[in-house]
Short mmCIF file of C-alpha atoms in Angstrom, two decimals:
data_model
loop_
_atom_site.label_atom_id
_atom_site.label_comp_id
_atom_site.label_asym_id
_atom_site.label_seq_id
_atom_site.Cartn_x
_atom_site.Cartn_y
_atom_site.Cartn_z
CA MET A 244 187.80 134.20 151.84
CA LEU A 245 185.71 131.74 149.92
CA ILE A 246 182.14 132.96 149.77
CA GLY A 247 179.33 130.70 148.62
CA SER A 248 176.57 133.27 148.99
CA PRO A 249 176.15 136.85 150.23
CA ASP A 250 175.41 135.66 153.78
CA GLY A 251 178.54 133.66 154.56
CA PRO A 252 181.01 131.01 153.40
CA TRP A 253 179.01 127.82 152.89
CA SER A 254 179.77 124.48 151.32
CA SER A 255 177.93 123.66 148.12
CA PHE A 256 176.97 120.37 146.49
CA ALA A 257 177.09 119.37 142.83
CA LEU A 258 174.06 118.51 140.72
CA GLN A 259 173.46 117.92 137.01
CA VAL A 260 170.18 119.17 135.60
CA GLY A 261 168.67 118.70 132.15
CA THR A 262 169.64 116.90 128.93
CA ALA A 263 172.39 117.47 127.94
CA ALA A 264 173.39 117.78 131.58
CA GLN A 265 174.25 121.20 132.99
CA ASP A 266 176.41 121.35 136.13
CA VAL A 267 175.20 123.53 139.00
CA ARG A 268 176.13 123.99 142.64
CA VAL A 269 173.42 124.02 145.28
CA GLN A 270 173.06 124.25 149.02
CA ILE A 271 170.87 121.94 151.10
CA SER A 272 167.32 122.62 152.26
CA THR A 273 166.04 120.28 154.96
CA ALA A 274 162.61 121.91 154.63
CA SER A 275 162.01 121.90 150.88
CA THR A 276 160.41 119.08 148.89
CA PHE A 277 161.93 120.20 145.57
CA THR A 278 165.10 121.48 143.93
CA TRP A 279 165.65 124.99 142.66
CA THR A 280 168.30 126.46 140.38
CA ILE A 281 169.28 129.90 139.13
CA GLY A 282 168.02 130.82 135.68
CA ALA A 283 169.48 133.13 133.05
CA SER A 284 167.56 136.10 134.45
CA GLY A 285 169.53 135.68 137.70
CA CYS A 286 172.55 137.26 136.03
CA PRO A 287 171.36 140.30 134.09
CA SER A 288 173.83 142.40 132.17
CA GLY A 289 176.02 144.54 134.43
CA TYR A 290 174.85 142.83 137.64
CA VAL A 291 178.02 141.59 139.38
CA ASP A 292 181.39 140.40 138.18
CA ASN A 293 181.61 136.66 137.60
CA CYS A 294 177.89 136.36 138.35
CA VAL A 295 177.42 132.90 136.83
CA ASP A 296 180.13 131.30 138.96
CA SER A 297 179.19 133.16 142.12
CA ARG A 298 175.59 131.97 141.82
CA GLY A 299 176.67 128.35 141.39
CA GLY A 300 176.12 128.17 137.65
CA LEU A 301 172.93 128.75 135.67
CA PHE A 302 170.41 126.22 134.47
CA LEU A 303 169.22 127.22 131.01
CA THR A 304 165.89 125.50 130.49
CA ASN A 305 165.78 126.29 126.77
CA GLU A 306 168.92 124.20 126.28
CA SER A 307 167.53 121.08 127.92
CA LEU A 308 165.79 118.52 125.70
CA THR A 309 163.95 117.03 128.67
CA TRP A 310 162.63 120.22 130.29
CA VAL A 311 158.86 120.06 130.80
CA PRO A 312 157.55 123.49 131.80
CA ASN A 313 154.66 123.86 134.18
CA SER A 314 153.99 127.46 135.20
CA ILE A 315 155.16 130.17 137.57
CA PHE A 316 154.45 129.21 141.17
CA SER A 317 155.22 130.43 144.63
CA PHE A 318 157.56 128.21 146.64
CA ASP A 319 155.23 128.23 149.64
CA LEU A 320 158.46 127.87 151.59
CA GLU A 321 159.83 130.09 154.38
CA ASP A 322 156.73 132.24 154.10
CA ASN A 323 156.69 132.59 157.88
CA LEU A 324 160.17 134.17 157.66
CA GLY A 325 159.26 136.45 154.78
CA ARG A 326 161.62 134.52 152.52
CA ASP A 327 159.14 132.98 150.08
CA THR A 328 159.73 133.55 146.38
CA THR A 329 158.47 132.42 142.97
CA GLY A 330 160.02 130.59 140.07
CA ASN A 331 159.38 128.91 136.76
CA ALA A 332 158.35 125.43 137.83
CA GLY A 333 158.83 122.40 135.68
CA PHE A 334 160.27 118.91 135.48
CA ASP A 335 163.61 117.65 134.28
CA THR A 336 166.31 115.03 134.70
CA VAL A 337 168.43 115.51 137.83
CA ALA A 338 171.64 113.64 138.68
CA LEU A 339 173.80 113.78 141.81
CA GLY A 340 177.39 114.93 141.39
CA TRP A 341 179.34 116.26 138.44
CA GLN A 342 179.13 115.08 134.86
CA GLY A 343 181.09 111.92 134.24
CA SER A 344 180.73 110.72 137.82
CA GLY A 345 178.25 107.98 136.95
CA ALA A 346 176.09 109.26 139.79
CA PRO A 347 172.43 108.26 140.19
CA THR A 348 169.90 109.97 137.98
CA VAL A 349 166.16 110.49 138.22
CA ASP A 350 163.75 111.62 135.52
CA HIS A 351 160.87 114.09 135.73
CA SER A 352 162.06 115.66 138.97
CA ILE A 353 160.59 118.96 140.15
CA VAL A 354 162.83 121.96 139.43
CA PHE A 355 162.09 125.61 140.12
CA ASN A 356 164.21 128.04 138.11
CA ILE A 357 164.52 131.42 139.83
CA ALA A 358 166.15 134.82 139.32
CA ASP A 359 165.45 136.35 142.73
CA SER A 360 168.50 137.08 144.91
CA GLN A 361 166.55 135.93 147.98
CA TYR A 362 168.46 132.67 147.50
CA TRP A 363 171.82 133.41 145.92
CA ILE A 364 172.46 129.87 144.70
CA GLY A 365 170.04 127.00 144.21
CA GLU A 366 169.13 124.45 146.84
CA MET A 367 168.33 120.74 146.91
CA GLY A 368 165.31 119.76 149.02
CA LEU A 369 165.61 116.73 151.30
CA ASN A 370 162.03 116.53 152.52
CA PRO A 371 160.48 113.50 150.75
CA ARG A 372 156.88 114.74 150.85
CA PRO A 373 155.23 115.23 147.43
CA THR A 374 154.64 118.70 146.03
CA ASN A 375 151.20 119.93 144.98
CA PHE A 376 150.93 122.67 142.38
CA THR A 377 147.37 123.63 141.50
CA THR A 378 145.44 120.89 143.31
CA PHE A 379 145.93 118.29 146.00
CA THR A 380 144.78 115.49 143.68
CA ASP A 381 147.95 115.30 141.59
CA PRO A 382 150.95 115.24 143.97
CA GLN A 383 154.37 115.23 142.30
CA LEU A 384 157.08 113.02 143.77
CA SER A 385 160.06 114.55 145.52
CA LEU A 386 163.68 113.94 144.50
CA MET A 387 164.17 111.75 147.58
CA GLN A 388 161.13 109.62 146.74
CA LEU A 389 162.29 109.21 143.14
CA LEU A 390 165.73 108.09 144.36
CA LYS A 391 164.06 105.59 146.67
CA ASN A 392 161.70 104.33 143.94
CA ASN A 393 164.54 103.58 141.54
CA ASN A 394 166.49 101.74 144.28
CA THR A 395 169.27 104.30 144.46
CA ILE A 396 168.90 104.71 148.22
CA PRO A 397 167.61 102.12 150.72
CA SER A 398 165.27 104.42 152.64
CA LEU A 399 163.84 107.91 152.91
CA SER A 400 166.52 109.13 155.28
CA TYR A 401 169.63 111.27 155.33
CA GLY A 402 172.51 112.50 157.46
CA TYR A 403 173.71 116.08 157.03
CA THR A 404 175.98 118.73 158.47
CA ALA A 405 176.71 122.10 156.88
CA GLY A 406 180.47 122.13 157.52
CA ASN A 407 182.33 125.32 158.41
CA GLN A 408 185.33 127.45 157.53
CA TYR A 409 186.86 127.87 161.03
CA ARG A 410 187.84 124.31 162.10
CA ASN A 411 190.74 122.24 160.78
CA ASP A 412 191.45 124.80 158.07
CA LYS A 413 187.82 124.43 156.96
CA VAL A 414 185.62 121.34 157.01
CA PHE A 415 183.28 120.83 154.10
CA GLY A 416 179.66 119.88 154.55
CA SER A 417 178.54 116.27 154.27
CA LEU A 418 175.32 114.79 152.97
CA VAL A 419 174.52 111.07 153.01
CA LEU A 420 171.29 109.93 151.36
CA GLY A 421 169.82 106.73 152.77
CA GLY A 422 172.01 106.71 155.87
CA TYR A 423 174.63 108.72 157.73
CA ASP A 424 178.37 109.10 158.25
CA GLN A 425 179.22 107.69 161.69
CA ASN A 426 182.55 109.56 161.73
CA ARG A 427 180.98 113.01 161.49
CA PHE A 428 179.34 113.14 164.92
CA THR A 429 179.51 112.00 168.53
CA SER A 430 176.89 109.31 169.05
CA THR A 431 173.90 109.90 171.29
CA ASN A 432 170.89 107.77 172.13
CA LEU A 433 168.44 110.65 172.04
CA THR A 434 165.87 110.89 169.25
CA PHE A 435 163.10 113.37 168.54
CA PRO A 436 159.71 112.45 167.07
CA PHE A 437 158.57 114.36 164.02
CA TYR A 438 156.27 117.24 164.87
CA GLU A 439 152.65 116.84 163.84
CA ASP A 440 152.83 119.82 161.45
CA ILE A 441 154.51 118.24 158.42
CA SER A 442 155.84 121.61 157.28
CA ARG A 443 157.74 121.91 160.59
CA ASP A 444 158.56 118.27 161.23
CA LEU A 445 162.12 118.85 162.53
CA LEU A 446 160.96 120.67 165.64
CA VAL A 447 162.98 120.65 168.88
CA ASN A 448 162.47 122.16 172.30
CA VAL A 449 165.25 124.60 173.12
CA GLN A 450 165.30 124.46 176.92
CA ALA A 451 168.22 126.83 177.37
CA VAL A 452 170.76 128.97 175.54
CA THR A 453 173.79 129.96 177.59
CA THR A 454 177.26 131.45 177.24
CA ASP A 455 180.36 131.84 179.46
CA SER A 456 180.11 128.22 180.63
CA GLY A 457 176.42 128.59 181.39
CA ALA A 458 176.74 131.70 183.54
CA THR A 459 174.79 133.95 181.19
CA ASN A 460 171.22 133.07 180.27
CA LEU A 461 170.51 133.94 176.63
CA LEU A 462 166.95 132.55 176.68
CA PRO A 463 165.34 134.49 179.55
CA GLY A 464 161.80 133.66 178.48
CA GLY A 465 162.30 129.92 178.98
CA THR A 466 161.80 126.98 176.62
CA ILE A 467 160.87 127.59 173.00
CA SER A 468 160.12 125.21 170.11
CA ALA A 469 162.41 125.85 167.15
CA PHE A 470 162.45 124.42 163.64
CA ILE A 471 165.76 123.04 162.32
CA ASP A 472 166.01 124.39 158.78
CA SER A 473 169.17 124.56 156.69
CA THR A 474 167.42 126.60 154.00
CA VAL A 475 168.27 129.83 155.80
CA PRO A 476 171.62 130.73 157.40
CA GLU A 477 170.48 132.52 160.55
CA ILE A 478 169.23 131.54 163.99
CA TRP A 479 165.85 133.15 164.76
CA LEU A 480 165.06 133.68 168.45
CA PRO A 481 162.54 135.67 170.55
CA LYS A 482 163.22 139.37 170.99
CA ASP A 483 164.10 139.01 174.68
CA ALA A 484 166.70 136.41 173.72
CA CYS A 485 168.11 138.75 171.07
CA THR A 486 168.34 141.48 173.70
CA ALA A 487 170.30 139.08 175.91
CA PHE A 488 172.68 138.41 173.01
CA GLU A 489 173.05 142.15 172.43
CA ASP A 490 174.05 142.68 176.05
CA ALA A 491 176.40 139.70 176.15
CA PHE A 492 178.23 140.41 172.88
CA ASN A 493 177.79 144.18 172.43
CA LEU A 494 175.69 143.74 169.30
CA THR A 495 173.73 146.48 167.56
CA TRP A 496 170.73 145.90 165.34
CA SER A 497 170.80 147.63 161.94
CA SER A 498 167.27 148.68 161.06
CA ASP A 499 168.46 149.52 157.53
CA TYR A 500 169.56 145.98 156.76
CA SER A 501 167.65 144.01 159.42
CA ARG A 502 170.89 142.39 160.53
CA TYR A 503 173.34 142.53 163.42
CA LEU A 504 176.24 144.15 161.56
CA VAL A 505 179.61 143.97 163.33
CA ASN A 506 182.26 146.64 162.78
CA SER A 507 185.98 145.89 162.75
CA THR A 508 186.49 146.93 166.40
CA GLN A 509 183.68 144.69 167.62
CA HIS A 510 184.99 141.89 165.45
CA GLU A 511 188.47 142.11 166.99
CA GLN A 512 187.03 142.14 170.51
CA LEU A 513 184.76 139.15 169.91
CA THR A 514 187.51 137.20 168.15
CA ALA A 515 189.84 137.79 171.09
CA ALA A 516 187.20 136.87 173.68
CA ALA A 517 186.17 133.76 171.71
CA PRO A 518 182.84 133.26 173.50
CA GLU A 519 180.85 130.05 173.09
CA VAL A 520 177.09 129.62 172.94
CA THR A 521 175.45 126.37 174.06
CA PHE A 522 171.99 125.23 172.98
CA LYS A 523 170.27 122.65 175.18
CA LEU A 524 167.75 120.64 173.13
CA SER A 525 165.21 118.10 174.29
CA PRO A 526 162.06 116.31 173.11
CA SER A 527 160.48 117.59 176.35
CA THR A 528 159.61 121.16 177.23
CA THR A 529 161.02 120.72 180.74
CA GLY A 530 163.32 118.08 182.19
CA GLY A 531 163.85 114.77 180.46
CA GLU A 532 166.77 113.74 178.30
CA SER A 533 168.61 116.47 176.44
CA ILE A 534 171.57 117.12 174.15
CA SER A 535 173.84 120.18 174.17
CA ILE A 536 175.30 121.69 171.01
CA THR A 537 178.04 124.27 171.59
CA LEU A 538 178.88 126.85 168.94
CA PRO A 539 182.21 128.71 169.16
CA TYR A 540 182.33 132.34 168.14
CA GLY A 541 183.68 131.22 164.76
CA ALA A 542 180.22 129.86 163.94
CA PHE A 543 178.83 133.40 164.25
CA ASP A 544 181.79 135.14 162.60
CA LEU A 545 180.31 135.56 159.13
CA GLN A 546 180.34 138.16 156.40
CA VAL A 547 177.40 139.61 154.54
CA GLN A 548 177.83 140.90 150.98
CA PHE A 549 176.02 142.69 148.18
CA PRO A 550 173.13 142.56 147.34
CA ILE A 551 172.10 142.25 151.02
CA VAL A 552 174.17 145.28 152.03
CA GLU A 553 175.36 148.24 149.99
CA ASN A 554 177.78 151.13 150.56
CA PRO A 555 179.88 149.44 151.78
CA ASN A 556 179.17 146.24 149.94
CA SER A 557 180.43 143.92 152.67
CA SER A 558 180.44 143.72 156.45
CA TYR A 559 180.93 141.28 159.28
CA TYR A 560 177.61 140.21 160.76
CA PHE A 561 176.28 138.06 163.59
CA PRO A 562 173.70 135.61 162.11
CA LEU A 563 170.98 136.16 164.70
CA MET A 564 167.49 137.32 163.72
CA ARG A 565 164.66 138.82 165.74
CA ALA A 566 161.63 136.57 165.53
CA ALA A 567 158.27 138.33 165.42
CA ASN A 568 156.38 135.29 166.74
CA ASP A 569 156.86 131.65 167.69
CA SER A 570 156.34 130.45 164.09
CA GLN A 571 159.69 132.07 163.24
CA TYR A 572 161.85 130.34 165.86
CA THR A 573 164.44 128.63 163.65
CA LEU A 574 167.85 127.00 163.96
CA GLY A 575 169.33 127.57 160.52
CA ARG A 576 172.53 126.66 158.73
CA THR A 577 174.66 128.45 161.31
CA PHE A 578 173.52 125.93 163.92
CA LEU A 579 174.22 122.99 161.59
CA GLN A 580 177.88 123.98 161.40
CA GLU A 581 178.28 122.25 164.77
CA ALA A 582 175.37 119.79 164.67
CA TYR A 583 174.79 116.64 162.63
CA ILE A 584 171.18 115.73 161.85
CA ILE A 585 169.89 112.29 160.92
CA ALA A 586 166.30 112.36 159.67
CA ASP A 587 164.49 109.05 159.25
CA TYR A 588 161.23 109.47 157.35
CA GLU A 589 160.59 105.73 157.48
CA ARG A 590 160.14 105.89 161.25
CA SER A 591 159.17 109.56 161.70
CA ASN A 592 162.03 110.52 163.97
CA PHE A 593 165.32 112.36 163.83
CA THR A 594 168.53 112.70 165.80
CA ILE A 595 170.69 115.73 166.55
CA ALA A 596 174.26 115.15 167.68
CA PRO A 597 177.42 117.24 168.17
CA CYS A 598 179.81 117.10 165.24
CA GLU A 599 183.11 115.25 165.50
CA TRP A 600 186.15 117.43 164.79
CA SER A 601 189.09 115.03 164.96
CA SER A 602 190.75 115.51 161.59
CA THR A 603 191.99 111.91 161.54
CA VAL A 604 188.48 110.58 162.17
CA ILE A 605 186.48 112.73 159.77
CA ALA A 606 189.04 112.28 157.00
CA ASN A 607 187.58 108.83 156.41
CA SER A 608 183.87 108.26 155.95
CA ASP A 609 182.14 105.51 157.92
CA ILE A 610 178.84 105.22 156.11
CA LYS A 611 175.95 103.43 157.80
CA SER A 612 172.74 102.44 156.03
CA ILE A 613 169.26 103.03 157.36
CA LEU A 614 167.02 100.31 156.01
CA THR A 615 163.47 100.86 154.95
CA VAL A 616 160.90 99.47 157.38
CA ASN A 617 159.90 96.62 155.04
CA GLU A 618 163.48 95.41 154.67
CA THR A 619 164.03 95.61 158.42
CA LEU A 620 160.96 93.42 158.93
CA ALA A 621 162.18 90.91 156.35
CA GLU A 622 165.59 90.70 158.00
CA ASN A 623 164.11 90.27 161.45
CA LYS A 624 161.93 87.42 160.23
CA SER A 625 164.74 85.71 158.32
CA SER A 626 166.96 85.88 161.43
CA GLY A 627 164.29 84.51 163.74
CA GLY A 628 163.32 87.92 165.01
CA GLY A 629 159.94 87.88 163.35
CA GLY A 630 158.16 86.14 166.22
CA ILE A 631 155.99 87.87 168.73
CA SER A 632 157.51 89.96 171.48
CA GLY A 633 157.52 88.70 175.08
CA GLY A 634 154.52 90.82 175.93
CA ALA A 635 152.61 89.62 172.87
CA ILE A 636 153.44 86.00 173.66
CA GLY A 637 152.18 86.54 177.18
CA GLY A 638 148.95 87.90 175.77
CA VAL A 639 148.54 84.93 173.45
CA VAL A 640 149.20 82.47 176.28
CA VAL A 641 146.60 84.18 178.46
CA GLY A 642 144.18 84.02 175.55
CA ILE A 643 144.81 80.31 175.10
CA VAL A 644 144.35 79.62 178.81
CA ALA A 645 141.05 81.45 178.71
CA VAL A 646 139.92 79.43 175.67
CA ILE A 647 140.97 76.21 177.37
CA ALA A 648 139.05 77.10 180.52
CA ILE A 649 135.90 77.88 178.55
CA LEU A 650 136.17 74.72 176.47
CA GLY A 651 136.79 72.69 179.63
CA LEU A 652 133.71 74.12 181.31
CA VAL A 653 131.57 73.44 178.23
CA LEU A 654 132.86 69.86 177.96
CA TRP A 655 132.31 69.25 181.69
CA LEU A 656 128.72 70.50 181.50
CA LEU A 657 128.02 68.41 178.41
CA ARG A 658 129.58 65.37 180.03
CA ARG A 659 127.60 65.87 183.22
CA ARG A 660 124.39 66.26 181.24
CA LYS A 661 125.12 63.14 179.21
CA GLN A 662 126.05 61.24 182.32
CA GLY A 663 122.77 62.24 183.92
CA GLU A 664 120.89 61.14 180.85
CA LYS A 665 122.80 57.87 180.75
CA LYS A 666 122.12 57.25 184.42
CA ARG A 667 118.42 57.89 183.96
CA ILE A 668 118.25 55.48 180.98
CA ALA A 669 120.28 52.91 182.83
CA GLU A 670 117.96 53.03 185.81
CA LEU A 671 114.97 52.47 183.53
CA GLU A 672 116.72 49.59 181.78
CA ALA A 673 117.74 48.11 185.13
CA LYS A 674 114.18 47.99 186.22
CA GLU A 675 113.33 46.20 182.98
CA ALA A 676 116.39 43.99 182.61
CA GLY A 677 117.37 43.25 186.15
CA GLY A 678 120.43 45.50 186.30
CA ALA A 679 122.18 44.28 183.13
CA ALA A 680 122.38 47.80 181.74
CA LYS A 681 123.90 49.08 184.95
CA ASP A 682 126.85 46.70 184.63
CA SER A 683 127.36 47.75 181.01
CA ASP A 684 127.30 51.41 181.95
CA SER A 685 129.85 51.02 184.69
CA ASN A 686 132.31 49.45 182.21
CA ASN A 687 131.98 52.24 179.59
CA GLU A 688 131.04 55.28 181.65
CA GLY A 689 132.27 58.52 180.11
CA LYS A 690 134.38 57.00 177.34
CA PRO A 691 132.66 58.90 174.51
CA PHE A 692 133.13 62.11 176.46
CA ILE A 693 136.83 61.91 177.35
CA SER A 694 138.56 64.36 175.08
CA ALA A 695 142.01 64.02 173.62
CA PRO A 696 144.72 66.24 175.14
CA ILE A 697 143.90 69.95 175.00
CA GLY A 698 146.57 70.59 172.36
CA GLY A 699 144.85 68.21 170.03
CA GLU A 700 141.45 69.73 170.71
CA LEU A 701 142.83 73.16 169.62
CA GLY A 702 143.88 71.87 166.26
CA GLY A 703 147.57 71.44 166.96
CA GLY A 704 150.35 73.96 166.45
CA GLU A 705 152.75 76.10 168.42
CA ILE A 706 151.84 79.44 169.92
CA HIS A 707 153.75 81.32 167.24
CA GLU A 708 151.19 80.19 164.67
CA LEU A 709 148.71 82.47 166.36
CA ASN A 710 150.79 85.63 165.74
CA ALA A 711 149.34 88.88 164.66
CA PRO A 712 151.36 90.58 161.89
CA TYR A 713 154.86 91.46 163.08
CA LYS A 714 155.35 94.79 164.78
CA GLN A 715 158.76 96.38 165.24
CA GLN A 716 160.16 96.63 168.71
CA ALA A 717 160.79 100.05 170.22
CA ALA A 718 164.53 99.63 169.94
CA GLU A 719 164.19 99.37 166.20
CA MET A 720 161.89 102.35 165.95
CA ASP A 721 163.57 104.98 168.06
CA SER A 722 166.92 105.66 166.45
CA PRO A 723 168.90 105.05 163.29
CA TYR A 724 171.79 104.04 165.53
CA LYS A 725 169.98 100.87 166.55
CA LEU A 726 170.14 99.47 163.02
CA ASP A 727 172.90 97.09 162.02
CA PRO A 728 175.39 99.10 159.95
CA ASN A 729 176.46 96.01 158.03
CA LYS A 730 173.05 95.32 156.51
CA ALA A 731 173.73 97.29 153.34
CA GLY A 732 176.52 98.24 151.04
CA TYR A 733 177.02 101.75 149.84
CA SER A 734 178.56 103.91 147.21
CA GLU A 735 180.37 107.09 148.05
CA MET A 736 180.37 110.30 146.05
CA ASP A 737 183.49 112.20 147.03
CA GLY A 738 185.69 114.57 145.13
CA GLY A 739 187.07 111.74 143.04
CA GLN A 740 183.68 110.11 142.60
CA GLU A 741 184.94 106.71 143.76
CA TYR A 742 182.42 103.91 144.06
CA PHE A 743 183.00 101.36 146.76
CA GLY A 744 181.76 97.83 146.46
CA PRO A 745 178.85 96.48 148.46
CA GLY A 746 179.24 95.65 152.14
CA LYS A 747 179.58 92.12 153.40
CA ASN A 748 176.74 89.73 152.59
CA PHE A 749 175.21 92.58 150.62
CA ALA A 750 172.83 90.67 148.37
CA HIS A 751 171.64 88.38 151.13
CA GLU A 752 171.45 90.95 153.90
CA MET A 753 169.62 93.46 151.74
CA GLN A 754 167.08 90.84 150.68
CA GLY A 755 168.16 91.16 147.08
CA SER A 756 167.21 94.83 146.88
CA GLN A 757 170.69 95.95 145.84
CA GLN A 758 170.17 99.42 147.25
CA PRO A 759 173.30 101.47 147.94
CA ILE A 760 173.44 104.78 149.75
CA PHE A 761 175.24 107.85 148.54
CA GLU A 762 177.47 110.35 150.25
CA MET A 763 177.66 113.87 148.87
CA PRO A 764 180.45 115.73 150.66
CA GLY A 765 180.39 119.47 150.28
CA SER A 766 183.16 121.18 148.41
CA ASP A 767 184.78 124.54 147.88
CA VAL A 768 182.51 127.25 146.63
CA HIS A 769 183.32 130.04 144.27
CA GLU A 770 184.74 133.30 145.49
CA MET A 771 182.36 136.20 145.51
CA PRO A 772 183.68 139.10 143.49
CA SER A 773 183.74 142.68 144.69
CA HIS A 774 180.40 144.20 143.80
CA GLU A 775 180.18 147.61 142.28
CA ALA A 776 176.90 147.41 140.41
CA GLU A 777 173.64 148.44 141.99
CA ARG A 778 171.10 145.79 142.79
CA PRO A 779 168.45 145.54 140.07
CA GLY A 780 164.80 145.49 140.88
CA LYS A 781 163.35 142.11 141.67
#
């Protein structure tokens, strides 16, 4: 079996780091704002056979001409799960894909170089927030932001699924930066707003977890809020939920390894029974719209290896973890084997959808761009969509009517006053001139006070000239699916590193930005060797 890390078979993604470029394989972290790699100390003498390959390759900072060291820092990541670690932080050139692919490159990107086995291979962070090291006054840009700044991707967005080893003779993971692959999921119209805590932005309400076609309740305590985080493999649930899983699947918790280890007999029974587990997710705690993601037993049928377990150095395990408190409720990489996530940091929302498994459909990518907000506005205006909404127009019209009424009242009062004054003067003149002034007044009465049509009085112009700055409509804000997929071209990074030309009307539709998006499909990972050496101290 192909093993990408000691906690299961996972797809990896190619990166180049440093100058001259060094190839490494990484997994994907939807929570991290930076990239980390494995340093030379991650493979000490006598550690494990084929250590360099099994850890995705090493990044040797002393061999990079562009490495700028910073200091040793804590990740400040997964601390709530007890998975935080430290590394040699610095900056270097990072490129997507293998050497020779012509893939996009950014300079001075944050890289942590670690030795700890907490994360067996490196990971690439997708969260575009900046990273602060010693102070909050000098934030360092994320890889995603650097890609956006150099016009490599059209927006701070991505589509991702982890892939799995149990469908269609294995399906590799897929990562699209600046958009999503329409062929990798079943479309939904349900979106989730980002949570207010920026470190847990991808938060969903899990209203129910069931198995056996919904007959067995695996979330007896009711709705919980869980963080979607591909950094870790497991699913972390409340203890009463874990107890329900134990009863439903005959699981036993190993206090020695803090895992649900599965022996060969249990494995045969579960494989034969082939149970499914369904997660019901919603933006609401109760009721409202929801989406169901169903995981077959294959999603939980994983193996754990050394250095996580020893004597024996491998075992089947069920990737469920007992959460100590609500800050630990997490839907990790296991969940993303069956779910596709689209995160749109331009509009602060994300979508979760069931993956598509038709081999004929997913064999061909259908990449859709997500435009940045500014480009969406420009396109709306150029296509006539930049006017005010119906409600706003109604408000402007009401405002104009009110102004007209006030002006009319003022003019009427002034006219009446003037007329009164005129009448009084005329009466005086009549007494003196025998009524001559009265005849004159009757011929010209009110002429100086008759205004031109109201439109002229208001200075001329259509209602649209009174717009406030354009605001996007809700349909454009709530989901990436609402955007026109033909508004941008793209380039695709697949195994052959082919680059497709821009989409139709690319230069015009993209407002001259020339911003492609990039797909990074996952690929085979290296086989873990048998491990005979003891785990060194961290």
